[in-house]
Coordinates of C-alpha atoms (C1' of nucleotides) in Angstrom, one line a residue:
Chain A
M36 CA -40.6 217.3 -131.0
I37 CA -37.0 217.9 -131.9
R38 CA -35.7 215.7 -134.7
L39 CA -32.0 215.9 -134.2
A40 CA -29.1 215.0 -136.5
I41 CA -25.5 215.0 -135.2
A42 CA -22.4 215.3 -137.3
E43 CA -19.1 214.9 -135.6
D44 CA -16.0 213.0 -136.5
H45 CA -15.2 211.8 -133.1
Q46 CA -17.5 208.9 -132.5
S47 CA -16.9 209.0 -128.8
L48 CA -18.4 212.4 -128.6
I49 CA -21.4 211.3 -130.6
D50 CA -21.9 208.4 -128.2
G51 CA -21.7 210.9 -125.3
L52 CA -24.3 213.1 -126.8
E53 CA -26.6 210.1 -127.5
L54 CA -26.3 209.0 -123.9
L55 CA -27.2 212.5 -122.7
L56 CA -30.1 212.9 -125.0
K57 CA -31.7 209.6 -124.9
Y58 CA -33.5 210.6 -121.7
E59 CA -34.8 213.8 -123.2
E60 CA -38.2 213.0 -124.4
E61 CA -38.6 216.0 -126.6
I62 CA -35.5 215.1 -128.6
E63 CA -35.2 212.3 -131.0
I64 CA -31.9 211.6 -132.6
V65 CA -32.8 210.7 -136.2
G66 CA -29.2 210.2 -137.3
T67 CA -25.5 210.6 -136.7
A68 CA -22.7 211.2 -139.2
N69 CA -18.9 211.3 -139.0
D70 CA -18.5 213.7 -141.9
G71 CA -20.3 216.4 -143.9
E72 CA -21.3 214.2 -146.8
E73 CA -22.9 211.6 -144.5
L74 CA -24.7 214.5 -142.8
L75 CA -26.2 215.7 -146.1
K76 CA -27.6 212.1 -146.7
I77 CA -29.1 212.0 -143.3
V78 CA -30.8 215.4 -143.9
Q79 CA -32.4 214.1 -147.1
K80 CA -33.5 210.8 -145.7
K81 CA -34.5 211.7 -142.1
E82 CA -35.5 215.3 -142.3
P83 CA -34.3 216.5 -139.0
N84 CA -35.2 220.0 -137.8
V85 CA -32.2 220.6 -135.7
I86 CA -28.5 219.7 -136.5
V87 CA -25.5 219.8 -134.3
T88 CA -22.4 219.8 -136.4
D89 CA -18.7 220.0 -135.9
I90 CA -16.9 222.4 -138.1
R91 CA -13.8 220.5 -138.9
M92 CA -14.8 217.2 -140.4
P93 CA -13.5 214.9 -143.2
K94 CA -14.8 215.1 -146.7
M95 CA -17.0 218.1 -146.2
D96 CA -16.6 220.6 -143.4
G97 CA -19.4 221.9 -141.2
I98 CA -19.5 225.3 -142.9
Q99 CA -20.0 223.9 -146.4
A100 CA -22.5 221.4 -145.2
T101 CA -24.5 224.0 -143.3
R102 CA -24.5 226.3 -146.4
L103 CA -25.9 223.6 -148.5
I104 CA -28.4 222.4 -146.0
K105 CA -29.8 225.9 -145.3
K106 CA -30.1 226.5 -149.0
E107 CA -32.4 223.5 -149.4
Y108 CA -33.9 223.4 -146.0
P109 CA -33.9 226.9 -144.5
H110 CA -36.2 225.8 -141.6
I111 CA -33.5 223.5 -140.1
N112 CA -31.7 225.1 -137.2
V113 CA -28.0 224.4 -137.1
L114 CA -25.9 224.5 -134.0
A115 CA -22.2 224.6 -134.6
F116 CA -20.0 222.5 -132.2
S117 CA -16.3 223.3 -132.5
M118 CA -13.0 223.1 -130.7
F119 CA -12.0 226.6 -131.6
D120 CA -13.4 230.0 -130.9
Q121 CA -11.7 231.9 -133.7
D122 CA -13.8 234.8 -135.0
E123 CA -13.5 233.7 -138.6
A124 CA -14.9 230.3 -138.0
V125 CA -17.8 231.7 -136.0
M126 CA -18.6 234.3 -138.6
Q127 CA -18.4 231.8 -141.5
M128 CA -20.6 229.5 -139.7
L129 CA -23.1 232.4 -139.0
D130 CA -22.8 233.4 -142.7
A131 CA -23.6 229.8 -143.6
G132 CA -26.7 230.1 -141.6
A133 CA -25.9 228.5 -138.2
S134 CA -28.1 229.6 -135.3
G135 CA -25.6 228.9 -132.6
Y136 CA -22.0 228.1 -131.8
I137 CA -20.7 226.2 -128.8
L138 CA -17.4 225.0 -127.9
K139 CA -16.3 221.4 -127.1
N140 CA -14.8 222.5 -123.9
T141 CA -18.2 223.2 -122.4
S142 CA -20.3 220.7 -120.5
L143 CA -22.9 218.5 -122.1
N144 CA -25.6 220.3 -120.2
E145 CA -24.8 223.4 -121.9
V146 CA -24.9 221.5 -125.2
L147 CA -28.5 220.4 -124.3
K148 CA -29.5 224.0 -123.4
A149 CA -28.1 225.1 -126.7
I150 CA -30.0 222.5 -128.7
L151 CA -33.2 223.4 -127.0
T152 CA -32.6 227.1 -127.6
V153 CA -31.8 226.9 -131.3
A154 CA -34.8 224.4 -131.7
E155 CA -37.0 227.3 -130.8
G156 CA -35.5 229.4 -133.5
K157 CA -33.4 231.5 -131.2
T158 CA -29.7 231.8 -131.3
Y159 CA -27.2 230.4 -128.8
F160 CA -23.6 231.4 -128.4
D161 CA -21.0 230.0 -126.0
S162 CA -20.2 232.4 -123.3
N163 CA -16.5 232.3 -124.3
I164 CA -17.4 233.8 -127.6
N165 CA -17.2 237.5 -127.6
A166 CA -20.3 238.4 -129.6
S167 CA -19.8 242.2 -129.5
R168 CA -16.4 241.8 -131.0
L169 CA -18.0 239.7 -133.7
G170 CA -20.7 242.2 -134.3
K171 CA -18.2 245.0 -134.6
E172 CA -16.1 243.1 -137.0
S173 CA -19.0 241.8 -139.0
K174 CA -20.3 245.2 -139.7
K175 CA -17.0 246.5 -141.0
S176 CA -15.9 243.5 -142.8
K177 CA -19.4 242.0 -143.6
K178 CA -18.6 238.3 -143.9
G179 CA -15.4 238.4 -142.0
V180 CA -14.0 236.2 -144.8
L181 CA -10.7 237.1 -146.2
T182 CA -10.4 238.1 -149.8
K183 CA -8.8 235.8 -152.3
R184 CA -5.5 237.6 -152.3
Q185 CA -5.5 237.6 -148.6
K186 CA -6.1 233.9 -148.4
E187 CA -3.3 233.4 -150.9
I188 CA -1.0 235.4 -148.8
L189 CA -2.1 233.6 -145.7
A190 CA -1.3 230.3 -147.2
L191 CA 2.3 231.4 -148.0
I192 CA 2.6 232.8 -144.4
A193 CA 1.6 229.3 -143.3
Q194 CA 4.4 227.9 -145.3
G195 CA 6.8 230.0 -143.3
K196 CA 7.6 232.5 -146.1
T197 CA 8.6 236.0 -145.2
S198 CA 6.9 239.1 -146.6
R199 CA 9.8 239.5 -149.0
E200 CA 9.5 236.0 -150.3
I201 CA 5.8 236.3 -150.7
G202 CA 6.1 239.5 -152.6
E203 CA 8.7 238.0 -155.0
E204 CA 6.4 235.0 -155.5
L205 CA 3.3 237.1 -156.2
F206 CA 5.2 239.8 -158.1
I207 CA 4.1 242.5 -155.6
G208 CA 6.1 244.8 -153.3
I209 CA 7.0 243.9 -149.7
H210 CA 4.9 246.8 -148.5
T211 CA 1.9 245.4 -150.2
V212 CA 2.3 242.2 -148.5
D213 CA 2.7 243.9 -145.1
T214 CA -0.4 245.8 -145.8
H215 CA -2.3 242.6 -146.5
R216 CA -0.9 241.2 -143.3
K217 CA -2.1 244.2 -141.3
N218 CA -5.6 244.1 -142.8
M219 CA -5.9 240.4 -142.1
I220 CA -4.8 241.0 -138.5
R221 CA -7.4 243.8 -138.2
I222 CA -10.2 241.6 -139.8
L223 CA -9.5 238.5 -137.8
G224 CA -9.2 240.5 -134.5
I225 CA -5.9 239.1 -133.5
K226 CA -2.8 240.7 -132.1
G227 CA 0.8 240.0 -131.3
K228 CA 3.8 238.9 -133.1
G229 CA 3.3 235.3 -134.2
E230 CA -0.5 235.3 -134.1
L231 CA -1.1 235.6 -137.8
L232 CA 1.2 232.7 -138.4
R233 CA -0.4 230.8 -135.7
Y234 CA -3.8 231.6 -137.3
A235 CA -2.5 230.5 -140.6
L236 CA -1.4 227.2 -139.4
E237 CA -4.2 226.5 -137.1
K238 CA -6.8 227.4 -139.7
K239 CA -6.1 224.1 -141.4
Y240 CA -7.0 222.3 -138.3
D241 CA -10.0 224.5 -137.6
F242 CA -12.0 223.5 -140.7
Chain B
M288 CA -13.0 198.3 -108.0
I289 CA -11.7 200.7 -110.6
R290 CA -10.9 204.1 -109.2
L291 CA -10.9 206.2 -112.4
A292 CA -9.6 209.7 -113.1
I293 CA -10.2 211.4 -116.4
A294 CA -8.2 214.2 -118.0
E295 CA -9.4 215.8 -121.1
D296 CA -9.7 219.4 -122.2
H297 CA -13.0 219.0 -123.8
Q298 CA -15.6 219.0 -121.0
S299 CA -18.3 217.6 -123.3
L300 CA -16.3 214.5 -123.8
I301 CA -15.7 214.1 -120.0
D302 CA -19.4 214.4 -119.5
G303 CA -20.0 211.8 -122.2
L304 CA -17.6 209.4 -120.4
E305 CA -19.3 210.1 -117.1
L306 CA -22.7 209.3 -118.5
L307 CA -21.3 206.0 -120.0
L308 CA -19.5 205.0 -116.9
K309 CA -22.0 205.8 -114.3
Y310 CA -23.9 202.5 -114.8
E311 CA -20.7 200.5 -114.6
E312 CA -20.6 199.3 -111.0
E313 CA -17.0 198.3 -111.1
I314 CA -15.9 201.7 -112.0
E315 CA -15.9 204.8 -109.9
I316 CA -14.9 208.2 -111.3
V317 CA -12.9 209.8 -108.5
G318 CA -12.0 212.9 -110.4
T319 CA -11.9 214.7 -113.8
A320 CA -9.5 217.4 -115.0
N321 CA -9.3 219.7 -118.0
D322 CA -5.4 219.9 -118.0
G323 CA -2.4 218.0 -116.9
E324 CA -1.8 220.0 -113.8
E325 CA -5.3 219.4 -112.5
L326 CA -4.8 215.7 -113.2
L327 CA -1.7 215.6 -110.9
K328 CA -3.6 217.1 -108.1
I329 CA -6.4 214.6 -108.5
V330 CA -4.0 211.8 -108.5
Q331 CA -2.5 213.0 -105.2
K332 CA -5.8 213.6 -103.5
K333 CA -8.0 210.9 -104.8
E334 CA -5.5 208.1 -105.5
P335 CA -7.1 206.6 -108.7
N336 CA -5.8 203.3 -110.0
V337 CA -6.7 203.9 -113.6
I338 CA -6.3 207.2 -115.6
V339 CA -7.8 208.1 -118.9
T340 CA -5.9 211.0 -120.3
D341 CA -5.9 213.2 -123.4
I342 CA -2.5 213.8 -124.8
R343 CA -2.8 217.3 -125.9
M344 CA -4.0 219.4 -123.0
P345 CA -3.4 223.0 -121.7
K346 CA -0.7 223.7 -119.0
M347 CA 0.7 220.2 -119.1
D348 CA 0.4 217.6 -121.8
G349 CA -0.7 214.0 -121.1
I350 CA 2.8 212.7 -121.9
Q351 CA 4.5 214.8 -119.3
A352 CA 1.7 214.1 -116.8
T353 CA 1.9 210.4 -117.4
R354 CA 5.6 210.5 -116.9
L355 CA 5.4 212.2 -113.5
I356 CA 2.5 210.0 -112.4
K357 CA 4.2 206.8 -113.3
K358 CA 7.3 208.0 -111.5
E359 CA 5.5 208.5 -108.2
Y360 CA 2.7 205.9 -108.6
P361 CA 3.9 203.2 -110.9
H362 CA 0.9 201.0 -110.0
I363 CA -1.5 203.4 -111.8
N364 CA -2.5 202.2 -115.3
V365 CA -2.7 205.0 -117.8
L366 CA -4.9 204.9 -120.9
A367 CA -4.0 207.5 -123.5
F368 CA -7.0 209.0 -125.3
S369 CA -6.1 211.0 -128.4
M370 CA -7.3 212.5 -131.6
F371 CA -4.2 211.4 -133.5
D372 CA -2.6 208.2 -134.3
Q373 CA 0.9 209.5 -135.1
D374 CA 3.6 207.0 -134.2
E375 CA 5.6 209.5 -132.3
A376 CA 2.8 210.4 -129.9
V377 CA 2.1 206.7 -129.2
M378 CA 5.7 206.0 -128.6
Q379 CA 6.2 208.9 -126.3
M380 CA 3.1 207.9 -124.4
L381 CA 4.4 204.4 -124.2
D382 CA 7.8 205.6 -123.1
A383 CA 6.0 207.8 -120.5
G384 CA 4.5 204.6 -119.1
A385 CA 1.0 204.4 -120.6
S386 CA -0.7 201.0 -120.8
G387 CA -2.9 201.7 -123.7
Y388 CA -3.8 204.1 -126.4
I389 CA -7.2 204.7 -128.0
L390 CA -8.4 207.2 -130.5
K391 CA -11.3 209.6 -130.0
N392 CA -13.0 208.5 -133.2
T393 CA -13.8 205.2 -131.7
S394 CA -17.0 204.4 -129.9
L395 CA -17.5 204.9 -126.2
N396 CA -18.0 201.1 -125.8
E397 CA -14.5 200.5 -127.0
V398 CA -13.3 203.1 -124.5
L399 CA -15.0 201.1 -121.8
K400 CA -13.4 197.9 -123.0
A401 CA -10.0 199.7 -123.0
I402 CA -10.5 200.9 -119.5
L403 CA -11.4 197.4 -118.2
T404 CA -8.4 195.9 -120.0
V405 CA -5.8 198.3 -118.7
A406 CA -7.2 198.1 -115.3
E407 CA -6.3 194.4 -115.3
G408 CA -2.7 195.4 -116.0
K409 CA -3.0 194.4 -119.7
T410 CA -2.3 196.7 -122.6
Y411 CA -5.0 197.9 -125.0
F412 CA -4.3 199.5 -128.3
D413 CA -6.7 201.0 -130.8
S414 CA -7.1 198.7 -133.8
N415 CA -6.0 201.6 -136.0
I416 CA -2.6 201.6 -134.4
N417 CA 0.0 199.5 -136.0
A418 CA 1.9 198.1 -133.1
S419 CA 4.6 196.3 -135.0
R420 CA 5.5 199.4 -136.9
L421 CA 5.9 201.2 -133.5
G422 CA 8.4 198.7 -132.3
K423 CA 10.6 199.2 -135.3
E424 CA 10.5 203.0 -134.9
S425 CA 11.1 203.1 -131.3
K426 CA 14.6 201.7 -131.5
K427 CA 16.1 204.2 -133.7
S428 CA 14.4 207.3 -132.4
K429 CA 15.8 206.9 -129.0
K430 CA 14.0 209.3 -126.7
G431 CA 13.2 212.4 -128.7
V432 CA 15.5 215.2 -129.3
L433 CA 14.4 218.0 -127.0
T434 CA 14.9 218.1 -123.3
K435 CA 12.0 218.4 -120.8
R436 CA 12.5 222.1 -120.3
Q437 CA 12.8 222.7 -124.0
K438 CA 9.5 220.8 -124.7
E439 CA 7.9 222.8 -121.9
I440 CA 9.0 226.1 -123.5
L441 CA 8.0 224.8 -127.0
A442 CA 4.5 224.1 -125.8
L443 CA 4.2 227.7 -124.6
I444 CA 5.6 229.0 -127.8
A445 CA 2.9 227.0 -129.5
Q446 CA 0.3 228.8 -127.4
G447 CA 1.6 232.1 -128.9
K448 CA 3.4 233.2 -125.8
T449 CA 6.2 235.6 -126.1
S450 CA 9.7 235.0 -124.5
R451 CA 8.8 237.5 -121.8
E452 CA 5.5 235.7 -121.0
I453 CA 7.2 232.3 -121.0
G454 CA 9.8 233.6 -118.6
E455 CA 7.2 234.9 -116.3
E456 CA 5.3 231.7 -116.3
L457 CA 8.3 229.5 -115.6
F458 CA 10.0 232.0 -113.3
I459 CA 13.1 232.3 -115.5
G460 CA 14.7 235.3 -117.3
I461 CA 13.8 236.3 -120.8
H462 CA 17.5 235.6 -121.8
T463 CA 17.1 232.0 -120.6
V464 CA 14.0 231.5 -122.7
D465 CA 15.8 233.0 -125.7
T466 CA 18.7 230.6 -125.1
H467 CA 16.4 227.7 -125.1
R468 CA 14.8 229.0 -128.2
K469 CA 18.1 229.2 -129.9
N470 CA 19.2 225.8 -128.7
M471 CA 16.0 224.3 -130.0
I472 CA 16.5 226.0 -133.4
R473 CA 20.1 224.6 -133.5
I474 CA 19.0 221.1 -132.5
L475 CA 16.1 220.9 -134.8
G476 CA 18.1 222.3 -137.7
I477 CA 15.6 224.9 -138.6
K478 CA 16.0 228.5 -139.5
G479 CA 14.0 231.7 -140.0
K480 CA 11.8 233.8 -138.0
G481 CA 8.6 231.8 -137.5
E482 CA 10.0 228.3 -138.1
L483 CA 10.1 227.5 -134.4
L484 CA 6.5 228.5 -133.9
R485 CA 5.7 226.5 -137.0
Y486 CA 7.5 223.4 -135.6
A487 CA 5.8 224.0 -132.2
L488 CA 2.4 224.0 -133.7
E489 CA 3.0 221.1 -136.0
K490 CA 4.3 219.1 -133.1
K491 CA 1.3 219.9 -131.0
Y492 CA -1.1 218.5 -133.6
D493 CA 1.0 215.4 -134.0
F494 CA 0.1 214.2 -130.6
Chain C
dT136 C1' -21.7 255.3 -164.5
dA137 C1' -20.8 256.3 -159.8
dA138 C1' -19.7 254.1 -155.5
dA139 C1' -17.7 250.4 -152.9
dA140 C1' -14.3 247.0 -152.4
dA141 C1' -9.9 245.1 -153.3
dA142 C1' -5.3 245.5 -154.4
dT143 C1' -1.2 248.1 -154.6
dA144 C1' 2.6 250.9 -152.2
dC145 C1' 5.0 253.9 -149.1
dC146 C1' 5.9 256.5 -144.5
dC147 C1' 7.3 256.0 -139.4
dT148 C1' 8.4 253.7 -135.0
dT149 C1' 8.8 249.7 -131.9
dT150 C1' 9.5 245.2 -130.5
dA151 C1' 10.0 240.2 -130.6
dA152 C1' 12.8 236.9 -132.5
dC153 C1' 16.9 235.3 -134.5
dG154 C1' 22.2 234.6 -135.0
dG155 C1' 26.4 234.4 -132.8
dG156 C1' 28.8 234.3 -129.1
dT157 C1' 30.3 233.4 -123.5
dA158 C1' 29.7 231.4 -119.1
dA159 C1' 28.1 230.1 -114.3
dT160 C1' 25.4 226.6 -111.9
dC161 C1' 23.1 222.5 -111.3
dT162 C1' 22.0 217.6 -112.0
dA163 C1' 22.6 213.1 -113.2
dA164 C1' 25.1 209.4 -115.2
dA165 C1' 29.5 206.9 -116.0
Chain D
dT108 C1' 33.6 211.5 -108.2
dT109 C1' 34.6 213.3 -112.4
dT110 C1' 32.3 214.5 -116.5
dA111 C1' 28.7 215.4 -119.6
dG112 C1' 24.4 217.3 -120.2
dA113 C1' 20.8 220.5 -118.8
dT114 C1' 19.5 224.9 -117.2
dT115 C1' 20.3 229.3 -116.2
dA116 C1' 21.9 234.1 -117.8
dC117 C1' 24.1 237.9 -120.3
dC118 C1' 26.5 240.5 -124.4
dC119 C1' 26.3 242.2 -129.2
dG120 C1' 23.9 243.2 -133.6
dT121 C1' 20.3 242.3 -137.3
dT122 C1' 15.8 241.7 -139.1
dA123 C1' 11.0 240.5 -139.9
dA124 C1' 6.8 241.8 -138.3
dA125 C1' 3.4 244.6 -136.1
dG126 C1' 1.0 249.0 -135.1
dG127 C1' 0.0 253.4 -136.8
dG128 C1' -0.9 256.0 -140.7
dT129 C1' -1.9 257.7 -145.9
dA130 C1' -2.8 257.1 -150.7
dT131 C1' -3.2 255.6 -155.6
dT132 C1' -4.9 252.4 -158.9
dT133 C1' -7.7 248.7 -160.4
dT134 C1' -11.8 245.8 -160.2
dT135 C1' -16.2 244.8 -158.9
dT136 C1' -20.9 245.7 -158.0
dA137 C1' -25.0 248.4 -157.1

DNA sequence: TAAAAAATACCCTTTAACGGGTAATCTAAA
DNA sequence: TTTAGATTACCCGTTAAAGGGTATTTTTTA
């Protein structure tokens, strides 16, 4: 029997999942939440064994929530459910302990398949996610998380600052900023002119 | 009888709506789309009388799609379904001819109520939307600063496309795209390398 | 303490995106 | 129907950023 908890800030999507799952006899929805903090409460009270969670949520994002949950309840299988397929989000979610990752632009049937798969302790990844690319990066860069300095620079990039301005602000050379840029591009597996800025800006909306 | 078309880039949400509506005898879903262009095709082929559409979608956003649809088929009632409650998006959608506006973080039941309401030719607005504030704003903001073509190009810029790619997609020269870029920069009063991309991305999430 | 990771800095080349013009069509409104 | 606005297209030059390296110093961790 799957005791499922759902965390997702769009109530309409939760309602849809509930409609889908209420005919699945092996699945019982023990609770739903609209943010990460609510999810934690449900986990404590209702003891689900599978969780479907959005990444970007108010109050506490899915990554942080997953990390805390897996620390206390390592047996719970977490399935990430996100709008975005950015490598970093996937890797962070994996690092936090998630067993699967599906995108919102897939069908509910695939969601169901994913839930059943992770419930068995297996992993499930959306077909749109390039797992090999992830694997490659994750070996090289381990967690795929940017360093403190890199995040600092990324934040300034998101503010529209140029390498020169960033260098002045952080008291480092323009070359150094450029090196950080290039390293981030490599780690994140992105390419093209404005992609890093895009990433920097979208990141806010990702998590 | 309501002949309903749904446009929404998250298939999971479409599936949820379908599950909800399949028990409503007065509603028939005649088609679903994952982007604006698909929606236009469905409208032509299936002649729905009510449309539920996301605002932010690939290829063509819901505002543009609504505008085109209302021009050809003014009897169709359009219900906007969006993540965001920013005034500008609501106003643009109204200006495009939408009859209602609901947020994704509402329940599916409210979605159903909204569909039934707009189907009767009435208007339905999410309780989170301050209608009076909208009226005040819409007077002074006229119609939005950028032209149709410019917005089209801006949307592609937001997708990270280069001028070359945009030109290819719209069957115009790279110089033309650059001219549009420069005109937008001038009109919007921005400056600097990535500012237009920044603006494009911010705009996108405002909808 | 030795090894790994992070942060610093420079080299080179290429390219997309400004910034600043000019101008021909084409479309729609006055 | 004239005129204004929108769309198309090109010229020049400049610059920030990316893509490819290499390399030193500092900090952290095993």
